[in-house]
CSV table of C-alpha atoms in Angstrom, one decimal:
chain,number,residue,atom,x,y,z
E,1,MET,CA,-10.9,-14.2,-21.4
E,2,ALA,CA,-8.6,-17.2,-21.3
E,3,SER,CA,-9.3,-18.1,-24.9
E,4,GLY,CA,-8.7,-14.5,-25.9
E,5,ASN,CA,-5.0,-14.8,-25.7
E,6,ASP,CA,-4.9,-18.5,-26.8
E,7,SER,CA,-4.2,-19.9,-23.3
E,8,SER,CA,-5.4,-23.4,-22.6
E,9,VAL,CA,-5.3,-22.7,-18.9
E,10,THR,CA,-8.7,-21.5,-17.5
E,11,GLU,CA,-7.8,-21.6,-13.8
E,12,PHE,CA,-4.9,-21.5,-11.4
E,13,ILE,CA,-4.0,-23.2,-8.1
E,14,LEU,CA,-2.5,-21.0,-5.5
E,15,LEU,CA,-0.1,-23.0,-3.3
E,16,GLY,CA,-0.2,-20.6,-0.5
E,17,LEU,CA,2.5,-19.5,2.0
E,18,THR,CA,3.5,-23.0,3.1
E,19,GLN,CA,2.8,-26.6,2.2
E,20,GLN,CA,3.5,-27.9,5.7
E,21,PRO,CA,0.2,-29.2,7.2
E,22,GLU,CA,1.2,-28.6,10.8
E,23,LEU,CA,1.7,-24.9,10.1
E,24,GLN,CA,-1.6,-24.3,8.3
E,25,LEU,CA,-3.8,-23.7,11.4
E,26,PRO,CA,-1.4,-21.5,13.3
E,27,LEU,CA,-0.8,-19.4,10.2
E,28,PHE,CA,-4.5,-19.2,9.5
E,29,LEU,CA,-5.2,-17.9,13.0
E,30,LEU,CA,-2.2,-15.5,12.8
E,31,PHE,CA,-3.2,-13.9,9.5
E,32,PHE,CA,-6.9,-13.9,10.3
E,33,GLY,CA,-6.1,-11.9,13.4
E,34,ILE,CA,-3.9,-9.5,11.3
E,35,TYR,CA,-6.8,-9.1,8.8
E,36,VAL,CA,-9.3,-8.3,11.5
E,37,ILE,CA,-6.9,-5.8,13.1
E,38,THR,CA,-6.3,-4.2,9.7
E,39,VAL,CA,-10.0,-3.9,8.9
E,40,VAL,CA,-11.0,-2.6,12.3
E,41,GLY,CA,-7.9,-0.2,12.5
E,42,ASN,CA,-8.4,1.4,9.1
E,43,ILE,CA,-12.2,1.7,9.4
E,44,GLY,CA,-11.8,3.2,12.9
E,45,LEU,CA,-9.3,5.8,11.5
E,46,LEU,CA,-11.7,6.5,8.6
E,47,VAL,CA,-14.6,7.1,10.9
E,48,LEU,CA,-12.6,9.1,13.4
E,49,ILE,CA,-11.3,11.5,10.7
E,50,ARG,CA,-14.8,11.8,9.2
E,51,LEU,CA,-16.5,12.6,12.5
E,52,ASN,CA,-14.1,15.1,13.8
E,53,PRO,CA,-14.1,18.5,12.0
E,54,HIS,CA,-10.7,19.6,13.5
E,55,LEU,CA,-9.2,16.7,11.6
E,56,HIS,CA,-10.5,18.0,8.3
E,57,VAL,CA,-7.1,19.4,7.2
E,58,PRO,CA,-4.8,18.3,4.4
E,59,MET,CA,-2.6,16.0,6.6
E,60,TYR,CA,-5.6,13.9,7.7
E,61,TYR,CA,-7.3,14.1,4.3
E,62,PHE,CA,-4.3,12.3,2.9
E,63,LEU,CA,-4.3,9.9,5.9
E,64,PHE,CA,-8.0,9.2,5.2
E,65,ASN,CA,-7.1,8.2,1.6
E,66,LEU,CA,-4.2,6.1,2.8
E,67,SER,CA,-6.4,4.2,5.2
E,68,PHE,CA,-9.0,3.7,2.5
E,69,ILE,CA,-6.4,2.3,0.1
E,70,ASP,CA,-4.9,0.1,2.8
E,71,LEU,CA,-8.4,-1.3,3.6
E,72,CYS,CA,-9.1,-2.0,0.0
E,73,TYR,CA,-5.6,-3.4,-0.5
E,74,SER,CA,-6.1,-5.8,2.4
E,75,CYS,CA,-9.5,-7.0,1.2
E,76,VAL,CA,-8.1,-7.8,-2.2
E,77,ILE,CA,-5.2,-10.0,-0.8
E,78,SER,CA,-6.0,-11.4,2.6
E,79,PRO,CA,-9.3,-13.4,2.0
E,80,ARG,CA,-7.7,-15.4,-0.8
E,81,MET,CA,-4.6,-15.9,1.3
E,82,LEU,CA,-6.7,-17.2,4.2
E,83,MET,CA,-8.4,-19.7,1.9
E,84,THR,CA,-5.0,-21.3,1.0
E,85,PHE,CA,-4.7,-22.4,4.6
E,86,VAL,CA,-8.0,-24.3,4.8
E,87,LYS,CA,-8.5,-25.8,1.3
E,88,ARG,CA,-7.2,-26.2,-2.2
E,89,ASN,CA,-7.4,-22.7,-3.5
E,90,ILE,CA,-8.5,-22.6,-7.1
E,91,ILE,CA,-8.8,-19.2,-8.8
E,92,THR,CA,-10.1,-18.7,-12.4
E,93,TYR,CA,-8.1,-16.9,-15.0
E,94,ALA,CA,-10.5,-13.9,-14.9
E,95,GLU,CA,-10.4,-13.8,-11.1
E,96,CYS,CA,-6.6,-13.9,-11.2
E,97,MET,CA,-6.4,-11.0,-13.6
E,98,THR,CA,-9.0,-9.0,-11.6
E,99,GLN,CA,-7.0,-9.5,-8.4
E,100,ILE,CA,-3.8,-8.3,-10.0
E,101,TYR,CA,-5.6,-5.3,-11.6
E,102,PHE,CA,-6.9,-4.0,-8.2
E,103,PHE,CA,-3.7,-5.0,-6.4
E,104,THR,CA,-1.8,-2.8,-8.9
E,105,LEU,CA,-4.3,0.0,-8.8
E,106,PHE,CA,-4.1,0.4,-5.0
E,107,SER,CA,-0.4,-0.2,-4.7
E,108,ILE,CA,0.4,2.6,-7.3
E,109,GLY,CA,-2.2,4.8,-5.7
E,110,GLU,CA,-0.5,4.3,-2.3
E,111,CYS,CA,2.8,5.3,-3.8
E,112,PHE,CA,1.4,8.7,-4.8
E,113,VAL,CA,-0.7,9.2,-1.6
E,114,LEU,CA,2.6,8.7,0.4
E,115,THR,CA,4.2,11.2,-2.0
E,116,SER,CA,1.4,13.7,-1.4
E,117,MET,CA,1.8,13.3,2.3
E,118,ALA,CA,5.6,14.1,2.0
E,119,TYR,CA,4.8,17.2,0.0
E,120,ASP,CA,2.2,18.3,2.6
E,121,ARG,CA,4.8,17.9,5.4
E,122,TYR,CA,7.3,19.9,3.3
E,123,MET,CA,4.9,22.8,2.9
E,124,ALA,CA,3.8,22.7,6.6
E,125,ILE,CA,7.4,22.8,7.9
E,126,CYS,CA,9.3,24.6,5.3
E,127,LYS,CA,6.7,27.1,4.0
E,128,PRO,CA,4.3,27.6,6.9
E,129,LEU,CA,3.2,31.1,5.8
E,130,PHE,CA,2.0,29.8,2.4
E,131,TYR,CA,0.7,26.4,3.7
E,132,ARG,CA,-3.0,27.3,3.8
E,133,VAL,CA,-2.9,29.0,0.4
E,134,ILE,CA,-1.0,26.3,-1.4
E,135,MET,CA,-2.5,23.2,0.3
E,136,SER,CA,-6.1,24.3,-0.4
E,137,PRO,CA,-9.0,21.7,-0.6
E,138,GLN,CA,-8.9,22.0,-4.4
E,139,VAL,CA,-5.1,21.2,-4.5
E,140,CYS,CA,-5.6,18.2,-2.1
E,141,LEU,CA,-8.5,16.9,-4.2
E,142,ARG,CA,-6.4,17.1,-7.4
E,143,LEU,CA,-3.5,15.4,-5.8
E,144,MET,CA,-5.7,12.5,-4.7
E,145,ALA,CA,-7.5,12.3,-8.0
E,146,GLY,CA,-4.1,12.2,-9.7
E,147,ALA,CA,-3.0,9.3,-7.5
E,148,TYR,CA,-6.0,7.2,-8.5
E,149,VAL,CA,-5.7,8.1,-12.2
E,150,VAL,CA,-2.0,7.1,-12.2
E,151,GLY,CA,-3.0,3.9,-10.4
E,152,PHE,CA,-5.6,3.2,-13.0
E,153,VAL,CA,-3.2,3.8,-15.9
E,154,GLY,CA,-0.5,1.7,-14.3
E,155,ALA,CA,-3.0,-1.2,-13.6
E,156,MET,CA,-4.0,-1.1,-17.3
E,157,ALA,CA,-0.4,-1.3,-18.4
E,158,HIS,CA,0.1,-4.3,-16.2
E,159,MET,CA,-3.0,-5.9,-17.8
E,160,VAL,CA,-1.5,-5.3,-21.2
E,161,SER,CA,1.7,-7.1,-20.1
E,162,LEU,CA,-0.2,-10.0,-18.7
E,163,LEU,CA,-2.7,-10.5,-21.6
E,164,ARG,CA,0.2,-10.9,-24.0
E,165,LEU,CA,1.2,-14.1,-22.1
E,166,VAL,CA,0.1,-17.6,-23.0
E,167,PHE,CA,-0.3,-20.3,-20.4
E,168,CYS,CA,-0.1,-23.8,-22.0
E,169,ASP,CA,-0.4,-26.4,-19.2
E,170,GLY,CA,1.2,-25.3,-16.0
E,171,ASN,CA,-1.4,-23.7,-13.7
E,172,ILE,CA,0.2,-24.0,-10.2
E,173,ILE,CA,1.2,-20.6,-8.8
E,174,ASN,CA,3.8,-20.8,-6.1
E,175,HIS,CA,2.3,-17.9,-4.1
E,176,PHE,CA,-0.6,-17.0,-1.9
E,177,THR,CA,-1.9,-14.4,-4.4
E,178,CYS,CA,-1.9,-13.8,-8.1
E,179,ASP,CA,1.2,-11.8,-8.8
E,180,LEU,CA,3.3,-10.9,-11.7
E,181,PRO,CA,6.7,-12.7,-11.1
E,182,PRO,CA,5.1,-16.2,-10.6
E,183,LEU,CA,2.9,-15.8,-13.6
E,184,PHE,CA,5.8,-14.8,-15.7
E,185,HIS,CA,7.6,-17.9,-14.6
E,186,LEU,CA,4.5,-20.0,-15.4
E,187,SER,CA,4.0,-18.7,-18.9
E,188,CYS,CA,5.1,-20.9,-21.8
E,189,THR,CA,5.9,-17.8,-24.0
E,190,ASN,CA,8.7,-15.3,-24.0
E,191,THR,CA,8.1,-12.8,-21.2
E,192,TYR,CA,10.8,-10.3,-22.1
E,193,ILE,CA,8.5,-7.6,-23.5
E,194,SER,CA,6.0,-8.1,-20.6
E,195,GLU,CA,8.7,-7.9,-18.0
E,196,LEU,CA,10.0,-4.7,-19.7
E,197,ILE,CA,6.6,-3.1,-19.5
E,198,VAL,CA,6.3,-4.0,-15.8
E,199,PHE,CA,9.8,-2.8,-15.1
E,200,PHE,CA,9.1,0.5,-16.8
E,201,VAL,CA,5.7,1.0,-15.0
E,202,VAL,CA,7.0,0.0,-11.6
E,203,GLY,CA,10.3,1.9,-12.1
E,204,THR,CA,8.5,5.1,-13.0
E,205,ASN,CA,5.9,4.8,-10.2
E,206,ALA,CA,8.7,4.0,-7.7
E,207,ILE,CA,11.4,6.4,-8.8
E,208,VAL,CA,9.3,9.5,-9.2
E,209,PRO,CA,7.6,9.2,-5.8
E,210,SER,CA,10.9,8.2,-4.2
E,211,VAL,CA,12.9,11.1,-5.5
E,212,THR,CA,10.0,13.5,-4.6
E,213,ILE,CA,9.9,12.1,-1.0
E,214,PHE,CA,13.7,12.2,-0.7
E,215,VAL,CA,14.0,15.8,-1.9
E,216,SER,CA,11.1,16.8,0.4
E,217,TYR,CA,12.7,15.2,3.4
E,218,THR,CA,16.1,16.7,2.6
E,219,PHE,CA,14.6,20.2,2.9
E,220,ILE,CA,12.5,19.1,5.9
E,221,LEU,CA,15.5,17.8,7.8
E,222,TYR,CA,17.5,21.0,7.0
E,223,LYS,CA,14.6,23.1,8.3
E,224,ILE,CA,14.2,21.0,11.5
E,225,PHE,CA,17.9,21.3,12.3
E,226,CYS,CA,17.6,25.1,12.0
E,227,ILE,CA,14.9,25.1,14.7
E,228,HIS,CA,16.5,26.4,17.9
E,229,PHE,CA,13.7,25.3,20.2
E,230,THR,CA,13.9,21.7,21.4
E,231,GLU,CA,10.1,21.3,21.7
E,232,GLY,CA,9.5,22.6,18.2
E,233,ARG,CA,12.2,20.3,16.8
E,234,SER,CA,10.8,17.2,18.5
E,235,LYS,CA,7.3,18.0,17.4
E,236,ALA,CA,8.5,18.2,13.8
E,237,PHE,CA,10.3,14.9,14.1
E,238,ARG,CA,7.2,13.2,15.6
E,239,THR,CA,5.1,14.5,12.7
E,240,CYS,CA,7.5,13.1,10.1
E,241,SER,CA,8.7,9.9,11.7
E,242,SER,CA,5.4,8.1,11.2
E,243,HIS,CA,5.4,8.9,7.5
E,244,VAL,CA,9.1,7.9,7.1
E,245,ILE,CA,8.4,4.4,8.7
E,246,SER,CA,5.4,3.8,6.3
E,247,VAL,CA,7.4,4.9,3.3
E,248,SER,CA,10.4,2.7,4.1
E,249,LEU,CA,8.3,-0.3,4.7
E,250,PHE,CA,6.2,0.1,1.5
E,251,PHE,CA,8.9,1.3,-1.0
E,252,GLY,CA,11.6,-0.9,0.4
E,253,SER,CA,9.7,-4.2,0.1
E,254,GLY,CA,7.8,-3.3,-3.1
E,255,GLY,CA,11.0,-2.2,-4.9
E,256,PHE,CA,12.8,-5.3,-3.9
E,257,MET,CA,10.0,-7.4,-5.4
E,258,TYR,CA,9.7,-5.9,-8.8
E,259,LEU,CA,12.9,-4.1,-9.7
E,260,ARG,CA,14.8,-7.3,-10.4
E,261,SER,CA,14.6,-10.5,-12.4
E,262,SER,CA,11.5,-12.7,-12.0
E,263,SER,CA,13.7,-15.9,-11.7
E,264,SER,CA,12.1,-18.9,-10.0
E,265,GLU,CA,14.8,-19.0,-7.4
E,266,PHE,CA,13.3,-15.9,-5.8
E,267,LEU,CA,9.7,-17.0,-5.7
E,268,ASP,CA,9.7,-18.4,-2.1
E,269,GLN,CA,11.5,-15.2,-1.0
E,270,ASP,CA,9.0,-13.1,-2.8
E,271,LYS,CA,6.1,-14.5,-0.7
E,272,VAL,CA,7.8,-13.3,2.5
E,273,VAL,CA,8.5,-9.9,1.0
E,274,THR,CA,4.9,-9.6,-0.3
E,275,ILE,CA,3.6,-10.1,3.3
E,276,PHE,CA,5.3,-6.9,4.4
E,277,TYR,CA,3.8,-4.5,2.0
E,278,THR,CA,0.4,-6.2,1.4
E,279,ILE,CA,-0.5,-7.5,4.9
E,280,VAL,CA,1.8,-6.1,7.6
E,281,GLY,CA,1.9,-2.5,6.2
E,282,PRO,CA,-1.9,-2.0,6.0
E,283,MET,CA,-2.1,-3.3,9.6
E,284,LEU,CA,0.6,-1.1,11.0
E,285,ASN,CA,-0.3,2.2,9.3
E,286,PRO,CA,-3.3,3.1,11.5
E,287,PHE,CA,-1.1,2.5,14.6
E,288,ILE,CA,2.0,4.2,13.2
E,289,TYR,CA,-0.1,7.4,12.5
E,290,SER,CA,-2.1,7.4,15.7
E,291,LEU,CA,0.0,6.1,18.6
E,292,ARG,CA,2.1,9.3,18.9
E,293,ASN,CA,-0.4,11.6,17.4
E,294,LYS,CA,-2.0,14.0,19.9
E,295,ASP,CA,-4.7,15.2,17.5
E,296,VAL,CA,-5.9,11.6,16.9
E,297,HIS,CA,-5.8,10.9,20.7
E,298,ASP,CA,-8.0,14.0,21.4
E,299,ALA,CA,-10.4,13.1,18.5
E,300,MET,CA,-10.7,9.6,19.9
E,301,ARG,CA,-11.4,10.9,23.4
E,302,LYS,CA,-14.0,13.4,22.2
E,303,THR,CA,-15.7,10.8,20.0
E,304,LEU,CA,-15.9,8.3,22.9
E,305,LYS,CA,-17.3,10.9,25.2
E,306,ARG,CA,-20.0,11.9,22.7
E,307,ARG,CA,-21.0,8.2,22.3
E,308,MET,CA,-21.1,7.7,26.1
E,309,PHE,CA,-23.3,10.7,26.8
E,310,THR,CA,-25.8,10.2,23.9
């Protein structure tokens, strides 16, 4: 693949999060712990939703897909990151392109899963009489299929932008993962067209979901403030607050990363921002959606009881 676009570089060196030796072990232990929590938390939520029929409703169907994407997301990024703390991390050109492809696929997919969740909450709160009819299993399946298809198309567009680039001699990536901004900085060819493609793809896949979520929550907030019963209003707020936190973390950090110049002065800053939406977000989501969720608590209690008495 490297020779296909006339690049002389066949492998890259990932510098990692820090070059300070005294921080390598503490950071390895910290991020290894986060990775374990992420995997256990998301698999636990997947199993819980799968085993409990009363969670087989649109809200938890979308949450199931969110956990699946977060799990895949974490497995694409974290193992390579952990390697940078213990040894010189060399990644081939093909492995680098593959990592970016799946990273992009799952990140765009997550954008549209979060958008589907906002639409689901809008229908549940603003159109409760039509909820079961509109949010049918067929509609939910189409929404999720659409999220993965858009992710696939977006990932292919990113590949087109990358395969146009030529890497002459520089092969040191100032990051803990293969990512677009440091690769643009590393390329020895003009990156304007490639950056334009990425800006268009990221802009489209950020603006459309963001506007949809914003409009959905505008109507949701209006409806909530029209509820006269305090208990009903607090329940609606609890239902939506988890989603708002996830959306803010993911779209805020992701948008900051890509909807600006890929100048080298931002590369160290980019590493910190990337941690939030690739590592911290997937770890927090299972807890954000379960800690204040009575349905999840009941499902967990019933599942544990079944396991104890069988």
